[in-house]
Short mmCIF file of C-alpha atoms and ligand atoms in Angstrom, two decimals:
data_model
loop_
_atom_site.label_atom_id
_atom_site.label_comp_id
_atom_site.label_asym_id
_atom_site.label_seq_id
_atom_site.Cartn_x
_atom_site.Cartn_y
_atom_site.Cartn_z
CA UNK V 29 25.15 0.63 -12.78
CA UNK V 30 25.30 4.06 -14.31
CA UNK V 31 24.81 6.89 -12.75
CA UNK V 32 21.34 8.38 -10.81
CA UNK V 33 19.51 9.79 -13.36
CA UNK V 34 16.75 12.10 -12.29
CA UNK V 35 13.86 10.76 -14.03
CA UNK V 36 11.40 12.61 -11.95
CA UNK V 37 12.02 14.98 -9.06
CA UNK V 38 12.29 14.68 -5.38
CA UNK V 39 8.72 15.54 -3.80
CA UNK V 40 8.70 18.81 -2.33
CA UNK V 41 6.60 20.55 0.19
CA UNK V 42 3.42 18.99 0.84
CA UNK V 43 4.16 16.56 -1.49
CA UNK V 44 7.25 15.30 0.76
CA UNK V 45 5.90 11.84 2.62
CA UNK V 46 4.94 11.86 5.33
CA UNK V 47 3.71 16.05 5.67
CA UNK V 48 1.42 17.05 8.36
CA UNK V 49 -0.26 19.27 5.89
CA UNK V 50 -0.66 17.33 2.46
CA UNK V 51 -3.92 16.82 0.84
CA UNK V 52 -3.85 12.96 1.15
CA UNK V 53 -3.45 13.48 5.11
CA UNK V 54 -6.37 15.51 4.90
CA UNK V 55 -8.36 12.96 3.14
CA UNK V 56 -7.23 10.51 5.31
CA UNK V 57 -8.60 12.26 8.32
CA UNK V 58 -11.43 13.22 6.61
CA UNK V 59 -12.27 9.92 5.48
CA UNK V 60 -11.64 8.07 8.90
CA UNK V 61 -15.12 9.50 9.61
CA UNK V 62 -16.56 7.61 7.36
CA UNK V 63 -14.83 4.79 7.18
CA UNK V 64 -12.74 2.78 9.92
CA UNK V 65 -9.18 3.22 8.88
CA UNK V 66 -9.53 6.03 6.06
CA UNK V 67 -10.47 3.20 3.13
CA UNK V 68 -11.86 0.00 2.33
CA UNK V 69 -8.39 -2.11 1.49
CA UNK V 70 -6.24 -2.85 4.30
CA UNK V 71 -3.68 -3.78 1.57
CA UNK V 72 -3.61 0.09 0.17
CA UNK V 73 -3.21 1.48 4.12
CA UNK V 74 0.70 2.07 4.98
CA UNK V 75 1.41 4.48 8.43
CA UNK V 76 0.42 7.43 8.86
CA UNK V 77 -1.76 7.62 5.93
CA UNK V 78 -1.63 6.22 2.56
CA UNK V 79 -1.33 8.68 -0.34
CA UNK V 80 -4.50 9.29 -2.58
CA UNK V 81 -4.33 8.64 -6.17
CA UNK V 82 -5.88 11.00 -8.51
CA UNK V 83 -5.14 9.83 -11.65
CA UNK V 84 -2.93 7.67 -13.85
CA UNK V 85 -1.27 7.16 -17.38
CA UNK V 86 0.89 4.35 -18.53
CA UNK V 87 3.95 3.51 -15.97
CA UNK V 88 2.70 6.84 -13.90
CA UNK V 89 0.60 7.58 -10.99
CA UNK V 90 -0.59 10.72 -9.00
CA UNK V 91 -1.73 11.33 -5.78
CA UNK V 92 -3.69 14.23 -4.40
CA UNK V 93 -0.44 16.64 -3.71
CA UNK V 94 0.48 16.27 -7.31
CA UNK V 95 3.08 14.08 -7.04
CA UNK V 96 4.25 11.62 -10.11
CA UNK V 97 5.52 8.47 -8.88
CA UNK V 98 6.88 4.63 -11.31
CA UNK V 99 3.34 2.66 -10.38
CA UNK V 100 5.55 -0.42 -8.93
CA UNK V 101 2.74 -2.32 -7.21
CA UNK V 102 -0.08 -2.12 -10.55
CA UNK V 103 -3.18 -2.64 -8.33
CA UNK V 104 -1.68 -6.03 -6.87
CA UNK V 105 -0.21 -6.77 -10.04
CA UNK V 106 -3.69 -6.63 -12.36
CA UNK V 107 -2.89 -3.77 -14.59
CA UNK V 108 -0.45 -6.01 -16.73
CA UNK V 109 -0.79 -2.59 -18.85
CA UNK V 110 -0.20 -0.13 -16.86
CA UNK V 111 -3.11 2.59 -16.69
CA UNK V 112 -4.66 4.00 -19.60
CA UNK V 113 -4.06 1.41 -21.98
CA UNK V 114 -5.82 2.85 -25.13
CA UNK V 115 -7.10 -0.79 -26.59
CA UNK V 116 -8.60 -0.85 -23.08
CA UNK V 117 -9.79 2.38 -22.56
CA UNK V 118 -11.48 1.87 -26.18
CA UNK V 119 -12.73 -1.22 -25.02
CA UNK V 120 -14.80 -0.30 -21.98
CA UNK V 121 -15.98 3.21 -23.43
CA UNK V 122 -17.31 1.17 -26.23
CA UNK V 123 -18.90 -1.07 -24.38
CA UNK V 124 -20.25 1.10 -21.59
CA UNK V 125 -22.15 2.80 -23.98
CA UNK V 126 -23.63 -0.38 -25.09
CA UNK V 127 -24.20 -2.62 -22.03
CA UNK V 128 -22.25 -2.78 -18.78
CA UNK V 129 -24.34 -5.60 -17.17
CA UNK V 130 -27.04 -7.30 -17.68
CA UNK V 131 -29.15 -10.30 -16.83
CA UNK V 132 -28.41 -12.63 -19.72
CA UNK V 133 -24.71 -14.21 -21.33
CA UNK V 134 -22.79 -11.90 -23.57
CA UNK V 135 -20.64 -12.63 -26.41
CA UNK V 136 -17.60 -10.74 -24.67
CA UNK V 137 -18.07 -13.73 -22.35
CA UNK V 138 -17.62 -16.48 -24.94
CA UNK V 139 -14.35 -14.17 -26.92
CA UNK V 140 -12.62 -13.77 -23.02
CA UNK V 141 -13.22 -17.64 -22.40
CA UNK V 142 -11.85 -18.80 -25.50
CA UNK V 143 -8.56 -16.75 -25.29
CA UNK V 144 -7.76 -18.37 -21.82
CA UNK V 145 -9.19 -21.95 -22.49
CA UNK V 146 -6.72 -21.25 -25.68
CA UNK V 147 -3.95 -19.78 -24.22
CA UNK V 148 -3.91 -21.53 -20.86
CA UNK V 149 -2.71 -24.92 -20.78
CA UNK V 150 -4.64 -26.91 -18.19
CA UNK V 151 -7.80 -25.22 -18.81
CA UNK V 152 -9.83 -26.94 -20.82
CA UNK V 153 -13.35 -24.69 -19.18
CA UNK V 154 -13.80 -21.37 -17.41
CA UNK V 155 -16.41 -19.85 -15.55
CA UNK V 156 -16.07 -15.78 -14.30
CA UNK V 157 -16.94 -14.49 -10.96
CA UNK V 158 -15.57 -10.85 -9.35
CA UNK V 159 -12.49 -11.63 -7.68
CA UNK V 160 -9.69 -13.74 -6.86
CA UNK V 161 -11.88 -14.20 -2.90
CA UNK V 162 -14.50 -15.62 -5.28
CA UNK V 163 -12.74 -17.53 -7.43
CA UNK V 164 -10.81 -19.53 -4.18
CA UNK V 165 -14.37 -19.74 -2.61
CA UNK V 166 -15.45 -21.53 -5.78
CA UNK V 167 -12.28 -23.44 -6.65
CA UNK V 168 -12.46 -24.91 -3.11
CA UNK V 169 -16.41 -25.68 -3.51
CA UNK V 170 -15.62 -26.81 -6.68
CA UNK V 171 -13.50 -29.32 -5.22
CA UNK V 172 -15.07 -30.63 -2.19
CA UNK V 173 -18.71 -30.98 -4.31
CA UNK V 174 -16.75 -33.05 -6.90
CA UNK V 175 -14.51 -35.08 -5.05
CA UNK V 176 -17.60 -35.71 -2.32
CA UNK V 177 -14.81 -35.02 0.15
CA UNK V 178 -14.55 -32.43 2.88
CA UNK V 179 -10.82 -32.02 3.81
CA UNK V 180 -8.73 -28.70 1.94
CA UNK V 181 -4.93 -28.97 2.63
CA UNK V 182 -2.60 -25.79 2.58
CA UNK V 183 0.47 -24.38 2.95
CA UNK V 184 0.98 -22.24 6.20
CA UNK V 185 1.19 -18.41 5.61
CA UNK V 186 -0.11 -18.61 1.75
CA UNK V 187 -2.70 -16.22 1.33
CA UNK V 188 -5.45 -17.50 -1.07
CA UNK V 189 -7.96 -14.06 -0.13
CA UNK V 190 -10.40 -13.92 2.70
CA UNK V 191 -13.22 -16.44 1.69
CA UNK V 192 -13.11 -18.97 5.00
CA UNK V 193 -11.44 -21.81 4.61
CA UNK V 194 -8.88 -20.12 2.28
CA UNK V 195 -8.32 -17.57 5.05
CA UNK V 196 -7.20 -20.51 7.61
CA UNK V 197 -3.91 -19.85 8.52
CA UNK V 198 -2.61 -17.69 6.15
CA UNK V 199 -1.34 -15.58 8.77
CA UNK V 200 -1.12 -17.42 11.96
CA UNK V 201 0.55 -16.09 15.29
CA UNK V 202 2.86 -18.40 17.47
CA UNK V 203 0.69 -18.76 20.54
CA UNK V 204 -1.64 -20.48 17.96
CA UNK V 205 0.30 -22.08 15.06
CA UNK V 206 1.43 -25.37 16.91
CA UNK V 207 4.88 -27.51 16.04
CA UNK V 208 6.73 -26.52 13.30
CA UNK V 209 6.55 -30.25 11.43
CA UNK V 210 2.37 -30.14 11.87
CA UNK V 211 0.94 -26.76 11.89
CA UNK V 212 -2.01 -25.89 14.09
CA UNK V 213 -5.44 -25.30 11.45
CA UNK V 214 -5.71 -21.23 12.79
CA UNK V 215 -9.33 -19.94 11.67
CA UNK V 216 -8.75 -15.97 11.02
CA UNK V 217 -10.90 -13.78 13.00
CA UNK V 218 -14.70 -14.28 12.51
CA UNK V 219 -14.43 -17.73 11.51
CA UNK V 220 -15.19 -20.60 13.24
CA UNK V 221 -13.02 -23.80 14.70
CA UNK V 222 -15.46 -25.88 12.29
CA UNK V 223 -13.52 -24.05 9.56
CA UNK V 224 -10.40 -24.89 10.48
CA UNK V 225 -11.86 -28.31 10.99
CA UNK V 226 -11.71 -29.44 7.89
CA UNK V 227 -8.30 -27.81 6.92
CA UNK V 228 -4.63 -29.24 7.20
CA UNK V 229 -1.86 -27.01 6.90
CA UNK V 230 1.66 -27.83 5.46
CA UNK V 231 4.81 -26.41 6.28
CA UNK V 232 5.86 -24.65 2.80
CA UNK V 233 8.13 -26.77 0.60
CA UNK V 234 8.75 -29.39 3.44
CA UNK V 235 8.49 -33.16 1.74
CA UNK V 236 8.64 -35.48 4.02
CA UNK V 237 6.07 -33.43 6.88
CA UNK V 238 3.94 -32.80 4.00
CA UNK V 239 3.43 -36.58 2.68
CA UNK V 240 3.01 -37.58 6.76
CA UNK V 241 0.13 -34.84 6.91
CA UNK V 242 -1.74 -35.54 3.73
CA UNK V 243 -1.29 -39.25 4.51
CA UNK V 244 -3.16 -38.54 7.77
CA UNK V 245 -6.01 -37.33 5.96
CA UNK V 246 -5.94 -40.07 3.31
CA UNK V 247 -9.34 -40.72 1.60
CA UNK V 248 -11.24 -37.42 3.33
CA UNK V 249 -8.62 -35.11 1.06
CA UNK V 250 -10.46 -32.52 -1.33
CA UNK V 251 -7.84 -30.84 -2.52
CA UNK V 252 -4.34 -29.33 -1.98
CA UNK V 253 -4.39 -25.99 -3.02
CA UNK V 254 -1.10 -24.52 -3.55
CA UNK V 255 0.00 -21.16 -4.80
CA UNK V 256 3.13 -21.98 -7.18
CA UNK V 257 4.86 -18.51 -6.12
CA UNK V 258 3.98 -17.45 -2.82
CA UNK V 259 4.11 -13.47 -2.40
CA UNK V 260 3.75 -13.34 0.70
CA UNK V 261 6.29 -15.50 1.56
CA UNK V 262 8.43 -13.13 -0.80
CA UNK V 263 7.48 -15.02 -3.72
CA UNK V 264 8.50 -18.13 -2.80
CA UNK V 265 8.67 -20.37 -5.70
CA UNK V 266 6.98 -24.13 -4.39
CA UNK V 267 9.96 -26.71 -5.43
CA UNK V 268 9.79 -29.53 -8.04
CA UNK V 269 10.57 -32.09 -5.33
CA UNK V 270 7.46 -30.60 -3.26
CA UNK V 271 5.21 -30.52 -6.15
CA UNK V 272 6.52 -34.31 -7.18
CA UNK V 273 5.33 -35.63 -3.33
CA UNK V 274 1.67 -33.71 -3.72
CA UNK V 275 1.43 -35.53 -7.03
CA UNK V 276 1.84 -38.34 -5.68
CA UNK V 277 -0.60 -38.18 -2.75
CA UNK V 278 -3.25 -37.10 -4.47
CA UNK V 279 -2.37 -40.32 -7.27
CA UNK V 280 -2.47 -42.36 -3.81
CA UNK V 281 -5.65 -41.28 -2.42
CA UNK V 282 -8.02 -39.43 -5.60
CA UNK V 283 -7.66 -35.76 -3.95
CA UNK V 284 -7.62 -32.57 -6.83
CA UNK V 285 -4.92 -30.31 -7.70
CA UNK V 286 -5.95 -26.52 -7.18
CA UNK V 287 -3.81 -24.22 -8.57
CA UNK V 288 -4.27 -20.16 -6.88
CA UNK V 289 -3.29 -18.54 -9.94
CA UNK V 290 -4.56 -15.36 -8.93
CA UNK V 291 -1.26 -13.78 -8.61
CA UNK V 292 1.09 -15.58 -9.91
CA UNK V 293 -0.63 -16.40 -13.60
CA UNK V 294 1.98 -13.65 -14.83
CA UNK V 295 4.57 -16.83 -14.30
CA UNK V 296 4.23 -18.45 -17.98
CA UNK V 297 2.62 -16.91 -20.86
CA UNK V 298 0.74 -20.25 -20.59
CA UNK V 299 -0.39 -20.33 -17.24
CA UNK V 300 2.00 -20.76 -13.83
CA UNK V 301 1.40 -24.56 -14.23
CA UNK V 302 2.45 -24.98 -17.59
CA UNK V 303 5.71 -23.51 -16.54
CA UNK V 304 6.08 -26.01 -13.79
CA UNK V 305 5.15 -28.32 -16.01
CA UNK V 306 1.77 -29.63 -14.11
CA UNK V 307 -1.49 -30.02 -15.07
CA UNK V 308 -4.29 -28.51 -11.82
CA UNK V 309 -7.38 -30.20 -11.93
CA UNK V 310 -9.05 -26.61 -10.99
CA UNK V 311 -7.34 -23.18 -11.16
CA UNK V 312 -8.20 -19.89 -9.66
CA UNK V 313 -7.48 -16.84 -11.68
CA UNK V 314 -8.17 -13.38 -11.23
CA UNK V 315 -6.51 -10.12 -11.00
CA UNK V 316 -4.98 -9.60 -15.26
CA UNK V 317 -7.68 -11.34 -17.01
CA UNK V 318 -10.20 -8.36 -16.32
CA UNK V 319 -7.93 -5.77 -17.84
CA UNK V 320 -8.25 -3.50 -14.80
CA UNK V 321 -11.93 -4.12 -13.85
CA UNK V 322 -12.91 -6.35 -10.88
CA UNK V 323 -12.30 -10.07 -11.90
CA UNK V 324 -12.17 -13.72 -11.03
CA UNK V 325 -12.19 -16.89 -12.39
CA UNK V 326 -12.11 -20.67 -12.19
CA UNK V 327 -11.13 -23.23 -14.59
CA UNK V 328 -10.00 -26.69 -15.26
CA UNK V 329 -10.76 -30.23 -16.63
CA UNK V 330 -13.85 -30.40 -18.73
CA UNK V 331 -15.12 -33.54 -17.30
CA UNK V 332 -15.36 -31.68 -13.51
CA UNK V 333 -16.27 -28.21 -14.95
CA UNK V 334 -19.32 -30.35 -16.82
CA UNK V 335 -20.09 -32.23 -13.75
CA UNK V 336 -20.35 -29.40 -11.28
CA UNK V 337 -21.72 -26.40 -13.31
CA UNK V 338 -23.30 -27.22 -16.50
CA UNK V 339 -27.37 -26.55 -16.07
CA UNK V 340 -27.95 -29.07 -18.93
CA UNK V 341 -26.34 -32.19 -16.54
CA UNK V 342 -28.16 -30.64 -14.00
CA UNK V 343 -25.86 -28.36 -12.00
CA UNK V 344 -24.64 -29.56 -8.85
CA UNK V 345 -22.99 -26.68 -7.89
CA UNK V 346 -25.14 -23.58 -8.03
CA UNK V 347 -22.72 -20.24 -9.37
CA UNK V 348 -25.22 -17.10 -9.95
CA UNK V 349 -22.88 -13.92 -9.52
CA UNK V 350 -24.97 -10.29 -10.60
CA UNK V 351 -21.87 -9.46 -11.78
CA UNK V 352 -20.48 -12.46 -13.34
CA UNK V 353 -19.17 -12.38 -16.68
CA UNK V 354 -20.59 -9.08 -16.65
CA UNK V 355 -20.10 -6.96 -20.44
CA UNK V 356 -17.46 -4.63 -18.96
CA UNK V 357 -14.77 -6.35 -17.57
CA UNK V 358 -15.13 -9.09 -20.50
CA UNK V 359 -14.61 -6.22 -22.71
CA UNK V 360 -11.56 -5.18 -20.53
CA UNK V 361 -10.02 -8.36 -20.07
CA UNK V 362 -10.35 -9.12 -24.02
CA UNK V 363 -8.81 -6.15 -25.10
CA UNK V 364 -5.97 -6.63 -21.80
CA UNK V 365 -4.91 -10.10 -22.97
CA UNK V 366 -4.99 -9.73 -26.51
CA UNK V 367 -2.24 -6.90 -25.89
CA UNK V 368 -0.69 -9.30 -23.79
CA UNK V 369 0.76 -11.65 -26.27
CA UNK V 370 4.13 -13.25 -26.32
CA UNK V 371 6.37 -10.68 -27.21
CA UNK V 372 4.71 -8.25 -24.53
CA UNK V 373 5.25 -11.13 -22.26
CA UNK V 374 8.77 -11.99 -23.41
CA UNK V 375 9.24 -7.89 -23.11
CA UNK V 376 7.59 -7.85 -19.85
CA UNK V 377 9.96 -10.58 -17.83
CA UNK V 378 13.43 -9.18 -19.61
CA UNK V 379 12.20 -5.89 -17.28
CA UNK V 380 11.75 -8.07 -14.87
CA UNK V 381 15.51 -9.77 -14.80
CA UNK V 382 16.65 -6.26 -15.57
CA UNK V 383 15.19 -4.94 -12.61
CA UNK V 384 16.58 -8.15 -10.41
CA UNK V 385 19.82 -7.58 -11.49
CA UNK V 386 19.78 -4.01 -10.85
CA UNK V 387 18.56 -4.52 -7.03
CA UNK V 388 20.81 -7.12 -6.85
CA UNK V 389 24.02 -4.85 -7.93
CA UNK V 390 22.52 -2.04 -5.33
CA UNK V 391 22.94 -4.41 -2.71
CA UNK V 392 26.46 -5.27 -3.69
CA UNK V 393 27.25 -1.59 -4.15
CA UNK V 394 25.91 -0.53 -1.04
CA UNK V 395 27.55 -3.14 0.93
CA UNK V 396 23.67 -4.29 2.36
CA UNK V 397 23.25 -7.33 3.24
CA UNK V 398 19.54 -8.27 1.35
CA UNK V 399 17.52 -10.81 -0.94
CA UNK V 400 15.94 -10.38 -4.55
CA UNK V 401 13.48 -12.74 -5.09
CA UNK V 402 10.86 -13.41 -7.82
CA UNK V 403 10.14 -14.42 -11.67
CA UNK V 404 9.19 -12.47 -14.62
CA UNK V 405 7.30 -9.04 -14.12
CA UNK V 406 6.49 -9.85 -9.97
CA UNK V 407 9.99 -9.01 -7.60
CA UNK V 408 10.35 -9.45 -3.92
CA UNK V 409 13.35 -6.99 -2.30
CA UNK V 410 14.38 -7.92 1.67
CA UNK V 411 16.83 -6.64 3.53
CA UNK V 412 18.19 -9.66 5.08
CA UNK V 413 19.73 -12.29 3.43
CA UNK V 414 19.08 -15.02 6.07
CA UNK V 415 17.03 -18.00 5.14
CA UNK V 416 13.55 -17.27 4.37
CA UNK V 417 12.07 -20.65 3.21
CA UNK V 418 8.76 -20.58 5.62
CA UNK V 419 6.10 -18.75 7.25
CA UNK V 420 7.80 -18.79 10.33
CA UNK V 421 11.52 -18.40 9.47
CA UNK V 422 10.06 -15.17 7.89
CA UNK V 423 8.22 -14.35 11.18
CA UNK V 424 11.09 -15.19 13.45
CA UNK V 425 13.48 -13.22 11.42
CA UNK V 426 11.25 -10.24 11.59
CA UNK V 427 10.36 -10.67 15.15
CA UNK V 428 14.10 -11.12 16.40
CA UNK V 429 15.57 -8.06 14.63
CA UNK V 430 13.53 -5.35 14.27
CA UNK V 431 15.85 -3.18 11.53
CA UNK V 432 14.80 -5.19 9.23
CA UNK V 433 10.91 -3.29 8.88
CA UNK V 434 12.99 0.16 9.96
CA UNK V 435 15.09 -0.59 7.18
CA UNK V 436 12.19 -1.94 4.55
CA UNK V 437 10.35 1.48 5.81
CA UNK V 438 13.60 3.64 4.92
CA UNK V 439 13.51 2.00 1.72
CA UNK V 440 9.78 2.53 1.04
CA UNK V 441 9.25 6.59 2.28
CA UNK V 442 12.55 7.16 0.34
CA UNK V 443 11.46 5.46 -3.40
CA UNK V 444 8.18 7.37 -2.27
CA UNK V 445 9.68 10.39 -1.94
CA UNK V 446 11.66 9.91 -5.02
CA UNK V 447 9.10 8.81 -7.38
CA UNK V 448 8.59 5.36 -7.12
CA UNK V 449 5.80 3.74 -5.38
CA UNK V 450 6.68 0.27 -4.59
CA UNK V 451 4.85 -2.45 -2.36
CA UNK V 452 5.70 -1.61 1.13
CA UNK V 453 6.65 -4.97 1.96
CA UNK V 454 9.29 -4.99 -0.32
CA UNK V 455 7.98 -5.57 -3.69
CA UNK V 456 7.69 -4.97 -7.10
CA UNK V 457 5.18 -5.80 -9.74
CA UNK V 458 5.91 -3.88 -13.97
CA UNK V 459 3.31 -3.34 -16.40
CA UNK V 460 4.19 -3.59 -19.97
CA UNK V 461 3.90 0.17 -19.66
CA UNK V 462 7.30 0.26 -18.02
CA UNK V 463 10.57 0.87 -19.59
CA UNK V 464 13.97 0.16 -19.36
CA UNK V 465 15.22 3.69 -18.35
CA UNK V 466 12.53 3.52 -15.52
CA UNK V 467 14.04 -0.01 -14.62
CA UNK V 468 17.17 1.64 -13.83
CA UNK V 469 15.94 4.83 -12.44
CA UNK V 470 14.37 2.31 -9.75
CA UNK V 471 17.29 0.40 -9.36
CA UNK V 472 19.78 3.91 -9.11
CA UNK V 473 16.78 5.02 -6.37
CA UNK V 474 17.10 2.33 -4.60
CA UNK V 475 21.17 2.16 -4.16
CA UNK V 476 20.51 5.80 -2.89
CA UNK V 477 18.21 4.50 -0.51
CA UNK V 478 20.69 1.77 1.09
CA UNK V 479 23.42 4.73 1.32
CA UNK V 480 21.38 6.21 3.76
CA UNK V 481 19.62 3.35 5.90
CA UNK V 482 19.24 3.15 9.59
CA UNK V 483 21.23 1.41 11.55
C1 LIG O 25 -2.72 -15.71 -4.39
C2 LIG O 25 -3.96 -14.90 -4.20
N1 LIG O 25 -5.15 -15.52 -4.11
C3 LIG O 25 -6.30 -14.84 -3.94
C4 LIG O 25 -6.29 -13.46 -3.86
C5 LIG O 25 -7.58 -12.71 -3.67
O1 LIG O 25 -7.88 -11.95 -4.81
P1 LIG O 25 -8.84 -10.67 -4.71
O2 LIG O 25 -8.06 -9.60 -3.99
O3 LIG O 25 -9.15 -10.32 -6.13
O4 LIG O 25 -10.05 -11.10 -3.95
C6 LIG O 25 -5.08 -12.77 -3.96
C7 LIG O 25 -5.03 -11.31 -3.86
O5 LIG O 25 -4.00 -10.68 -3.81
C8 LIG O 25 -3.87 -13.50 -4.12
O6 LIG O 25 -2.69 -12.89 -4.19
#
């Protein structure tokens, strides 16, 4: 590791996080008026108040108090460009003068389609909707209308958005998540038992509990829906062996394959699944095919995609969407994933490693003990290097030593405060934007962070 360079300076003044008297506090308070909790996202709100972006440019962000920060976290990972991308920009100011939305199909819809039924390997037809909620919502439809089947399994602690039955489970608390080898089905708040119902949940990456479970539900299976890295499990990759056992399930009793790509579709320039080497019946996507602009979308086999949606077979499935497909984000996404070829994704993961091996050598400097997780541009960083292989091994660790979030929060105010805005659960997603000189510069911040953790 070389040396700290200084890349960008230490924020100062008002600009120093947290400050009683910064701009983005007063925002926050002002908004809390307005709105409960200061915004809309809970996943943008970190204590005591989340900064306020102003504007960005490439690898850079800004927040009210001026500051410059390394955009690690890319909107949840769906500016695979960074911000400002000029092919996009050019794209949507194009297009905005033209038509932003509009009550019939667009050609940008047909050009966006064909790239990803193209590009993607087990999608062989695509429909858009708005976001990676929707696109679960509909995957999961999707399957239950076509399989004529009502059960969805799982795994417990995967988060696959807030649409219902995704939403079961995905973060359950002990006095309601039942044994270990058969996890309770926990609705989330405002849903109903019914919900949970017709869900089974599977303990992440465990075989033989798995095949018991899904055997147990035997003909009434939809689907298994499975997220092939799990982030909040600190991208947790699912295992071949795991994988192998759902195949063969589903072979046993004629349940679907649903693949949440939402996230993880930055795994293979091919899809997540064609890296894994499996072919989804349906997969959800969302997040880099719009470019930036509010997507989602669901794809798969042409004989289910035909069956379900098409109006000319009659339908089954009704998907209407305002917004669907809608001129602008096509434009967006087109312009985002033609830029996003190969060699930007070959570019794109070598950051990625470089920026593993960097934490990784941080740790080691530092003496810390800690974990580096993840695959190509998306990289979970946890300061514990105990076993993390399920939702509740996570939940115990964090529960039984309580350094570990002091620490992760040391780690997070101090990249903050030293120009890099990373995920505050400990992770990072690059844009294409990034370079290798900011790789490092994160990696040098970071060993300066350990140097100084709490005890
Ligand atoms: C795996 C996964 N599925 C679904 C979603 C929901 O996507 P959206 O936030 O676009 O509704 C997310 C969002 O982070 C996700 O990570």
């Amino acid at each position: 590791m070389t040396s700290l360079t200084t890349l960008l300076p230490a924020a100062a003044g008002t600009g120093a996080f947290p400050h009683a008297h910064s701009r983005s506090a007063a925002l926050h308070e002002r908004a809390r008026a307005v709105m409960p909790g200061g915004n809309t996202r809970h996943s943008v709100f970190f204590p005591p108040y989340p900064v306020y972006a102003t504007h960005g440019r490439g690898s850079r962000i800004w927040d009210a108090d001026g500051v410059e920060r390394i955009d690690c976290m890319n909107n949840y990972s769906s500016l695979i460009h960074g911000h400002g991308h000029p092919a996009i920009v050019e794209a949507i100011q194009q297009q905005a003068t033209r038509l932003t939305s509009v009550a019939l199909p667009t050609e940008s819809e047909i050009e966006l389609a064909e790239l990803l039924v193209e590009r993607l390997d087990a999608i062989e037809q695509i429909r858009f909707c708005n976001s990676g909620t929707e696109a679960m919502l509909f995957a999961i439809k999707a399957a239950r209308a076509y399989s004529g089947r009502p059960v969805i399994a799982k795994v417990e602690g995967a988060y696959h958005g807030s649409a219902e039955t995704a939403a079961v489970s995905s973060q359950p608390g002990p006095s309601r998540w039942g044994p270990a080898d058969s996890p309770a089905s926990v609705p989330d708040a405002g849903s109903t038992p019914g919900v949970a119902a017709d869900v089974v949940v599977l303990p992440m990456n465990d075989v033989d509990n798995g095949r018991r479970i899904l055997r147990g539900v035997g003909s009434r299976l939809a689907a298994v829906v499975l997220d092939p890295l799990v982030k909040n499990l600190g991208f947790k990759p699912v295992t071949q062996e795991f994988l192998q056992m759902v195949r063969e399930e589903l072979q046993a009793c004629g349940g679907l394959l649903v693949f949440d790509e939402v996230y993880s579709l930055r795994l293979g320039f091919h899809g997540a699944h064609a890296t894994l080497g499996v072919q989804p019946d349906i997969i959800a996507m969302g997040k880099i095919i719009g470019g930036g602009l509010p997507i989602g979308a669901i794809g798969g086999r042409a004989d289910i995609m035909t069956a379900l949606f098409d109006p000319h077979a009659g339908a089954r499935l009704g998907h209407a969407g305002t917004f669907n497909a809608n001129p602008l984000t096509m434009a967006a996404g087109l312009a985002a994933m033609r830029a996003f070829d190969l060699g930007a994704f070959e570019r794109l993961s070598a950051l990625g490693d470089r920026l593993r091996k960097g934490l990784r050598e941080a740790l080691r400097i530092a003496d810390v003990e800690g974990t580096v997780t993840g695959a190509t541009s998306m990289t979970g960083f946890f300061l514990s290097g105990k076993s993390m292989s399920n939702y509740r091994e996570i939940a115990a660790l964090m529960g039984a030593d309580p350094t570990i979030a002091r620490r992760a929060e040391h780690v997070f105010h101090h990249l903050l405060n030293h120009g890099v805005y990373m995920g505050s659960y400990g992770f990072f997603v690059l844009s294409t934007a990034i370079t290798e000189a900011e790789v490092d510069y994160i990696a040098e911040t970071t060993l300066a962070a350990l140097r100084t953790l709490p005890t």
